[in-house]
Amino acid sequence: MSDRSLRGGHVFVDESKKQDYLLVAAVIIPGELALARKTVRGLQKPGQRRLHMVKESPARQHTILSTLGTLGAQVTIYQAGVGYRTNIERRGACLERLVEDIATAGCARLMLESEQGEEERDRRLLYRETGRRGCRDSLAYDHATAAVEPLLAISDAIAWAWARGGDARRRAEPLVADVVRL
């Protein structure tokens, strides 16, 4: 994710704990944010507050992944396996590496899917790591739900597909620029 063409990019992050711990980061450059949000909202059914892959039919899952592939997001998967004792340690290791990568790329905003019990721990880690990487003043970060920030659906969909494996992963593979194993 150290691609300098991502300067100013907005990073949208979700996770999967199905097998290995996966933290999925999707970067959208500022000029493409409005169209990407419009596209994701257009995938929602009437009355649907957010896209969530586990609640979609197989045909819709295919349509969603295909459509997300048109958005031009650069997606990186951070995978932390058995070398860590807990999901807290796995998440921390993934976030540390993510901050290193997005600081190098010059990204401007980090939005994480709200996770019950994780937000305060994330804030402490992000404060520490943005200080270490010299990007505390240039990288804004926050938590939100996918109902509030529709672009979190990108990382949710990729995390779901990667963890599921098989045909779902095969469909997601073209959307993934890199897998970082920690």
PDB file of C-alpha atoms in Angstrom:
ATOM      1  CA  MET A   1       0.000   0.000   0.000  1.00  0.00           C
ATOM      2  CA  SER A   2       3.010   2.282  -0.136  1.00  0.00           C
ATOM      3  CA  ASP A   3       1.903   3.525  -3.567  1.00  0.00           C
ATOM      4  CA  ARG A   4       2.397   7.319  -3.638  1.00  0.00           C
ATOM      5  CA  SER A   5      -0.545   7.668  -6.056  1.00  0.00           C
ATOM      6  CA  LEU A   6      -2.716   7.122  -2.974  1.00  0.00           C
ATOM      7  CA  ARG A   7      -1.649  10.460  -1.424  1.00  0.00           C
ATOM      8  CA  GLY A   8      -4.649  11.973   0.312  1.00  0.00           C
ATOM      9  CA  GLY A   9      -6.550   8.696   0.032  1.00  0.00           C
ATOM     10  CA  HIS A  10      -9.283   7.649   2.414  1.00  0.00           C
ATOM     11  CA  VAL A  11      -8.874   4.188   3.946  1.00  0.00           C
ATOM     12  CA  PHE A  12     -11.899   2.085   4.914  1.00  0.00           C
ATOM     13  CA  VAL A  13     -11.285  -0.878   7.237  1.00  0.00           C
ATOM     14  CA  ASP A  14     -13.263  -3.917   8.366  1.00  0.00           C
ATOM     15  CA  GLU A  15     -12.225  -7.285   9.731  1.00  0.00           C
ATOM     16  CA  SER A  16     -13.025 -10.981   9.686  1.00  0.00           C
ATOM     17  CA  LYS A  17     -12.327 -13.355  12.549  1.00  0.00           C
ATOM     18  CA  LYS A  18     -13.684 -16.442  10.803  1.00  0.00           C
ATOM     19  CA  GLN A  19     -10.371 -18.339  10.621  1.00  0.00           C
ATOM     20  CA  ASP A  20      -7.196 -16.287  10.555  1.00  0.00           C
ATOM     21  CA  TYR A  21      -7.693 -12.722  11.628  1.00  0.00           C
ATOM     22  CA  LEU A  22      -8.094 -10.489   8.548  1.00  0.00           C
ATOM     23  CA  LEU A  23      -8.028  -6.717   8.571  1.00  0.00           C
ATOM     24  CA  VAL A  24      -9.053  -5.433   5.149  1.00  0.00           C
ATOM     25  CA  ALA A  25      -8.155  -1.888   4.089  1.00  0.00           C
ATOM     26  CA  ALA A  26      -9.645  -0.325   0.958  1.00  0.00           C
ATOM     27  CA  VAL A  27      -8.186   2.988  -0.237  1.00  0.00           C
ATOM     28  CA  ILE A  28     -10.189   5.385  -2.388  1.00  0.00           C
ATOM     29  CA  ILE A  29      -8.592   8.564  -3.685  1.00  0.00           C
ATOM     30  CA  PRO A  30     -10.480  11.798  -2.871  1.00  0.00           C
ATOM     31  CA  GLY A  31     -11.685  12.516  -6.413  1.00  0.00           C
ATOM     32  CA  GLU A  32     -13.490   9.163  -6.527  1.00  0.00           C
ATOM     33  CA  LEU A  33     -15.193   9.220  -3.110  1.00  0.00           C
ATOM     34  CA  ALA A  34     -18.538  10.719  -4.173  1.00  0.00           C
ATOM     35  CA  LEU A  35     -19.013   8.332  -7.098  1.00  0.00           C
ATOM     36  CA  ALA A  36     -17.956   5.351  -4.967  1.00  0.00           C
ATOM     37  CA  ARG A  37     -20.485   6.270  -2.234  1.00  0.00           C
ATOM     38  CA  LYS A  38     -23.220   6.725  -4.832  1.00  0.00           C
ATOM     39  CA  THR A  39     -22.370   3.335  -6.365  1.00  0.00           C
ATOM     40  CA  VAL A  40     -22.444   1.529  -3.009  1.00  0.00           C
ATOM     41  CA  ARG A  41     -25.712   3.198  -1.997  1.00  0.00           C
ATOM     42  CA  GLY A  42     -27.118   2.145  -5.375  1.00  0.00           C
ATOM     43  CA  LEU A  43     -26.442  -1.478  -4.435  1.00  0.00           C
ATOM     44  CA  GLN A  44     -28.648  -1.211  -1.364  1.00  0.00           C
ATOM     45  CA  LYS A  45     -32.170  -2.531  -1.661  1.00  0.00           C
ATOM     46  CA  PRO A  46     -35.026  -0.176  -0.745  1.00  0.00           C
ATOM     47  CA  GLY A  47     -35.137   0.130   3.038  1.00  0.00           C
ATOM     48  CA  GLN A  48     -31.741  -1.520   3.465  1.00  0.00           C
ATOM     49  CA  ARG A  49     -29.509   0.586   5.735  1.00  0.00           C
ATOM     50  CA  ARG A  50     -26.239  -1.032   4.674  1.00  0.00           C
ATOM     51  CA  LEU A  51     -24.710  -3.814   2.618  1.00  0.00           C
ATOM     52  CA  HIS A  52     -23.610  -6.816   4.641  1.00  0.00           C
ATOM     53  CA  MET A  53     -22.449  -9.821   2.659  1.00  0.00           C
ATOM     54  CA  VAL A  54     -23.544 -12.506   5.107  1.00  0.00           C
ATOM     55  CA  LYS A  55     -27.134 -11.319   4.731  1.00  0.00           C
ATOM     56  CA  GLU A  56     -27.154 -11.276   0.928  1.00  0.00           C
ATOM     57  CA  SER A  57     -28.187 -14.042  -1.475  1.00  0.00           C
ATOM     58  CA  PRO A  58     -25.445 -15.690  -3.576  1.00  0.00           C
ATOM     59  CA  ALA A  59     -26.605 -13.822  -6.687  1.00  0.00           C
ATOM     60  CA  ARG A  60     -26.476 -10.489  -4.845  1.00  0.00           C
ATOM     61  CA  GLN A  61     -23.060 -11.340  -3.393  1.00  0.00           C
ATOM     62  CA  HIS A  62     -21.784 -11.870  -6.934  1.00  0.00           C
ATOM     63  CA  THR A  63     -23.344  -8.594  -8.130  1.00  0.00           C
ATOM     64  CA  ILE A  64     -21.933  -6.686  -5.164  1.00  0.00           C
ATOM     65  CA  LEU A  65     -18.386  -8.001  -5.652  1.00  0.00           C
ATOM     66  CA  SER A  66     -18.536  -7.328  -9.393  1.00  0.00           C
ATOM     67  CA  THR A  67     -19.763  -3.777  -8.853  1.00  0.00           C
ATOM     68  CA  LEU A  68     -17.208  -3.045  -6.122  1.00  0.00           C
ATOM     69  CA  GLY A  69     -14.534  -4.124  -8.586  1.00  0.00           C
ATOM     70  CA  THR A  70     -15.400  -1.119 -10.751  1.00  0.00           C
ATOM     71  CA  LEU A  71     -14.649   1.429  -8.022  1.00  0.00           C
ATOM     72  CA  GLY A  72     -10.872   1.465  -8.363  1.00  0.00           C
ATOM     73  CA  ALA A  73     -10.223   0.876  -4.668  1.00  0.00           C
ATOM     74  CA  GLN A  74      -6.780  -0.396  -3.778  1.00  0.00           C
ATOM     75  CA  VAL A  75      -7.344  -3.193  -1.277  1.00  0.00           C
ATOM     76  CA  THR A  76      -4.776  -4.687   1.072  1.00  0.00           C
ATOM     77  CA  ILE A  77      -5.480  -7.605   3.380  1.00  0.00           C
ATOM     78  CA  TYR A  78      -3.521  -7.831   6.621  1.00  0.00           C
ATOM     79  CA  GLN A  79      -3.583 -11.411   7.890  1.00  0.00           C
ATOM     80  CA  ALA A  80      -2.487 -12.345  11.403  1.00  0.00           C
ATOM     81  CA  GLY A  81      -2.530 -16.042  12.236  1.00  0.00           C
ATOM     82  CA  VAL A  82      -1.509 -18.359  15.019  1.00  0.00           C
ATOM     83  CA  GLY A  83       1.629 -16.406  15.939  1.00  0.00           C
ATOM     84  CA  TYR A  84      -0.605 -14.206  18.095  1.00  0.00           C
ATOM     85  CA  ARG A  85      -2.488 -15.446  21.131  1.00  0.00           C
ATOM     86  CA  THR A  86      -5.654 -13.359  20.888  1.00  0.00           C
ATOM     87  CA  ASN A  87      -7.683 -11.390  18.378  1.00  0.00           C
ATOM     88  CA  ILE A  88      -6.755  -8.259  20.340  1.00  0.00           C
ATOM     89  CA  GLU A  89      -3.078  -8.951  19.596  1.00  0.00           C
ATOM     90  CA  ARG A  90      -3.894  -9.798  15.974  1.00  0.00           C
ATOM     91  CA  ARG A  91      -5.860  -6.584  15.483  1.00  0.00           C
ATOM     92  CA  GLY A  92      -3.105  -4.551  17.111  1.00  0.00           C
ATOM     93  CA  ALA A  93      -0.407  -6.039  14.872  1.00  0.00           C
ATOM     94  CA  CYS A  94      -2.524  -5.451  11.766  1.00  0.00           C
ATOM     95  CA  LEU A  95      -3.317  -1.853  12.727  1.00  0.00           C
ATOM     96  CA  GLU A  96       0.344  -1.104  13.455  1.00  0.00           C
ATOM     97  CA  ARG A  97       1.350  -2.314  10.000  1.00  0.00           C
ATOM     98  CA  LEU A  98      -1.599  -0.533   8.394  1.00  0.00           C
ATOM     99  CA  VAL A  99      -0.574   2.800   9.930  1.00  0.00           C
ATOM    100  CA  GLU A 100       2.995   2.267   8.724  1.00  0.00           C
ATOM    101  CA  ASP A 101       1.750   1.587   5.194  1.00  0.00           C
ATOM    102  CA  ILE A 102      -0.755   4.436   4.959  1.00  0.00           C
ATOM    103  CA  ALA A 103       1.714   6.914   6.477  1.00  0.00           C
ATOM    104  CA  THR A 104       4.217   5.955   3.754  1.00  0.00           C
ATOM    105  CA  ALA A 105       1.511   6.305   1.083  1.00  0.00           C
ATOM    106  CA  GLY A 106       0.413   9.688   2.443  1.00  0.00           C
ATOM    107  CA  CYS A 107      -3.216   8.759   3.050  1.00  0.00           C
ATOM    108  CA  ALA A 108      -5.276  11.437   4.801  1.00  0.00           C
ATOM    109  CA  ARG A 109      -8.157   9.610   6.488  1.00  0.00           C
ATOM    110  CA  LEU A 110      -8.704   6.243   8.167  1.00  0.00           C
ATOM    111  CA  MET A 111     -12.231   5.027   8.882  1.00  0.00           C
ATOM    112  CA  LEU A 112     -12.669   1.803  10.839  1.00  0.00           C
ATOM    113  CA  GLU A 113     -15.889  -0.199  11.141  1.00  0.00           C
ATOM    114  CA  SER A 114     -17.180   0.263  14.681  1.00  0.00           C
ATOM    115  CA  GLU A 115     -16.493  -2.847  16.717  1.00  0.00           C
ATOM    116  CA  GLN A 116     -17.971  -3.174  20.198  1.00  0.00           C
ATOM    117  CA  GLY A 117     -15.204  -2.839  22.781  1.00  0.00           C
ATOM    118  CA  GLU A 118     -12.444  -2.035  20.270  1.00  0.00           C
ATOM    119  CA  GLU A 119     -12.768   1.710  19.768  1.00  0.00           C
ATOM    120  CA  GLU A 120     -10.894   2.974  22.827  1.00  0.00           C
ATOM    121  CA  ARG A 121      -8.100   0.440  22.365  1.00  0.00           C
ATOM    122  CA  ASP A 122      -7.878   1.399  18.685  1.00  0.00           C
ATOM    123  CA  ARG A 123      -7.672   5.113  19.544  1.00  0.00           C
ATOM    124  CA  ARG A 124      -4.773   4.529  21.942  1.00  0.00           C
ATOM    125  CA  LEU A 125      -2.920   2.403  19.392  1.00  0.00           C
ATOM    126  CA  LEU A 126      -3.579   4.820  16.539  1.00  0.00           C
ATOM    127  CA  TYR A 127      -2.435   7.798  18.621  1.00  0.00           C
ATOM    128  CA  ARG A 128       0.800   5.989  19.478  1.00  0.00           C
ATOM    129  CA  GLU A 129       1.440   4.717  15.945  1.00  0.00           C
ATOM    130  CA  THR A 130       0.631   7.985  14.142  1.00  0.00           C
ATOM    131  CA  GLY A 131       3.112   9.656  16.492  1.00  0.00           C
ATOM    132  CA  ARG A 132       5.774   7.027  15.742  1.00  0.00           C
ATOM    133  CA  ARG A 133       5.207   7.395  11.995  1.00  0.00           C
ATOM    134  CA  GLY A 134       5.120  11.194  12.034  1.00  0.00           C
ATOM    135  CA  CYS A 135       1.612  11.446  10.640  1.00  0.00           C
ATOM    136  CA  ARG A 136      -0.414  12.426  13.711  1.00  0.00           C
ATOM    137  CA  ASP A 137      -1.265  15.816  12.197  1.00  0.00           C
ATOM    138  CA  SER A 138      -1.856  14.571   8.657  1.00  0.00           C
ATOM    139  CA  LEU A 139      -3.877  11.369   9.229  1.00  0.00           C
ATOM    140  CA  ALA A 140      -7.365  11.709  10.681  1.00  0.00           C
ATOM    141  CA  TYR A 141      -9.004   8.563  12.015  1.00  0.00           C
ATOM    142  CA  ASP A 142     -12.388   7.577  13.367  1.00  0.00           C
ATOM    143  CA  HIS A 143     -14.882   4.746  13.736  1.00  0.00           C
ATOM    144  CA  ALA A 144     -18.289   4.496  12.065  1.00  0.00           C
ATOM    145  CA  THR A 145     -20.930   1.969  11.178  1.00  0.00           C
ATOM    146  CA  ALA A 146     -21.497   0.928   7.587  1.00  0.00           C
ATOM    147  CA  ALA A 147     -24.937   2.540   7.780  1.00  0.00           C
ATOM    148  CA  VAL A 148     -23.188   5.897   8.324  1.00  0.00           C
ATOM    149  CA  GLU A 149     -20.207   5.314   5.988  1.00  0.00           C
ATOM    150  CA  PRO A 150     -21.253   3.172   3.018  1.00  0.00           C
ATOM    151  CA  LEU A 151     -17.680   2.713   1.756  1.00  0.00           C
ATOM    152  CA  LEU A 152     -17.014   0.384   4.681  1.00  0.00           C
ATOM    153  CA  ALA A 153     -19.002  -2.106   2.569  1.00  0.00           C
ATOM    154  CA  ILE A 154     -15.951  -2.541   0.331  1.00  0.00           C
ATOM    155  CA  SER A 155     -13.738  -3.915   3.090  1.00  0.00           C
ATOM    156  CA  ASP A 156     -16.664  -5.877   4.560  1.00  0.00           C
ATOM    157  CA  ALA A 157     -17.295  -7.598   1.227  1.00  0.00           C
ATOM    158  CA  ILE A 158     -13.640  -8.435   0.631  1.00  0.00           C
ATOM    159  CA  ALA A 159     -13.177  -9.689   4.212  1.00  0.00           C
ATOM    160  CA  TRP A 160     -16.267 -11.892   3.881  1.00  0.00           C
ATOM    161  CA  ALA A 161     -15.194 -13.297   0.504  1.00  0.00           C
ATOM    162  CA  TRP A 162     -11.592 -13.939   1.536  1.00  0.00           C
ATOM    163  CA  ALA A 163     -12.578 -15.697   4.758  1.00  0.00           C
ATOM    164  CA  ARG A 164     -15.254 -17.744   3.007  1.00  0.00           C
ATOM    165  CA  GLY A 165     -12.805 -19.062   0.422  1.00  0.00           C
ATOM    166  CA  GLY A 166     -13.738 -20.998  -2.702  1.00  0.00           C
ATOM    167  CA  ASP A 167     -15.685 -19.170  -5.390  1.00  0.00           C
ATOM    168  CA  ALA A 168     -16.213 -16.099  -3.185  1.00  0.00           C
ATOM    169  CA  ARG A 169     -12.459 -15.648  -2.724  1.00  0.00           C
ATOM    170  CA  ARG A 170     -11.839 -16.267  -6.407  1.00  0.00           C
ATOM    171  CA  ARG A 171     -14.235 -13.438  -7.254  1.00  0.00           C
ATOM    172  CA  ALA A 172     -12.566 -11.115  -4.726  1.00  0.00           C
ATOM    173  CA  GLU A 173      -8.966 -11.858  -5.748  1.00  0.00           C
ATOM    174  CA  PRO A 174      -8.876  -9.348  -8.646  1.00  0.00           C
ATOM    175  CA  LEU A 175      -9.853  -6.596  -6.178  1.00  0.00           C
ATOM    176  CA  VAL A 176      -6.949  -7.313  -3.805  1.00  0.00           C
ATOM    177  CA  ALA A 177      -3.636  -5.591  -4.527  1.00  0.00           C
ATOM    178  CA  ASP A 178      -1.682  -7.226  -1.692  1.00  0.00           C
ATOM    179  CA  VAL A 179      -1.906  -9.670   1.203  1.00  0.00           C
ATOM    180  CA  VAL A 180       0.416  -8.874   4.107  1.00  0.00           C
ATOM    181  CA  ARG A 181       1.001 -11.833   6.379  1.00  0.00           C
ATOM    182  CA  LEU A 182       2.055 -10.930   9.912  1.00  0.00           C
TER     183      LEU A 182
END
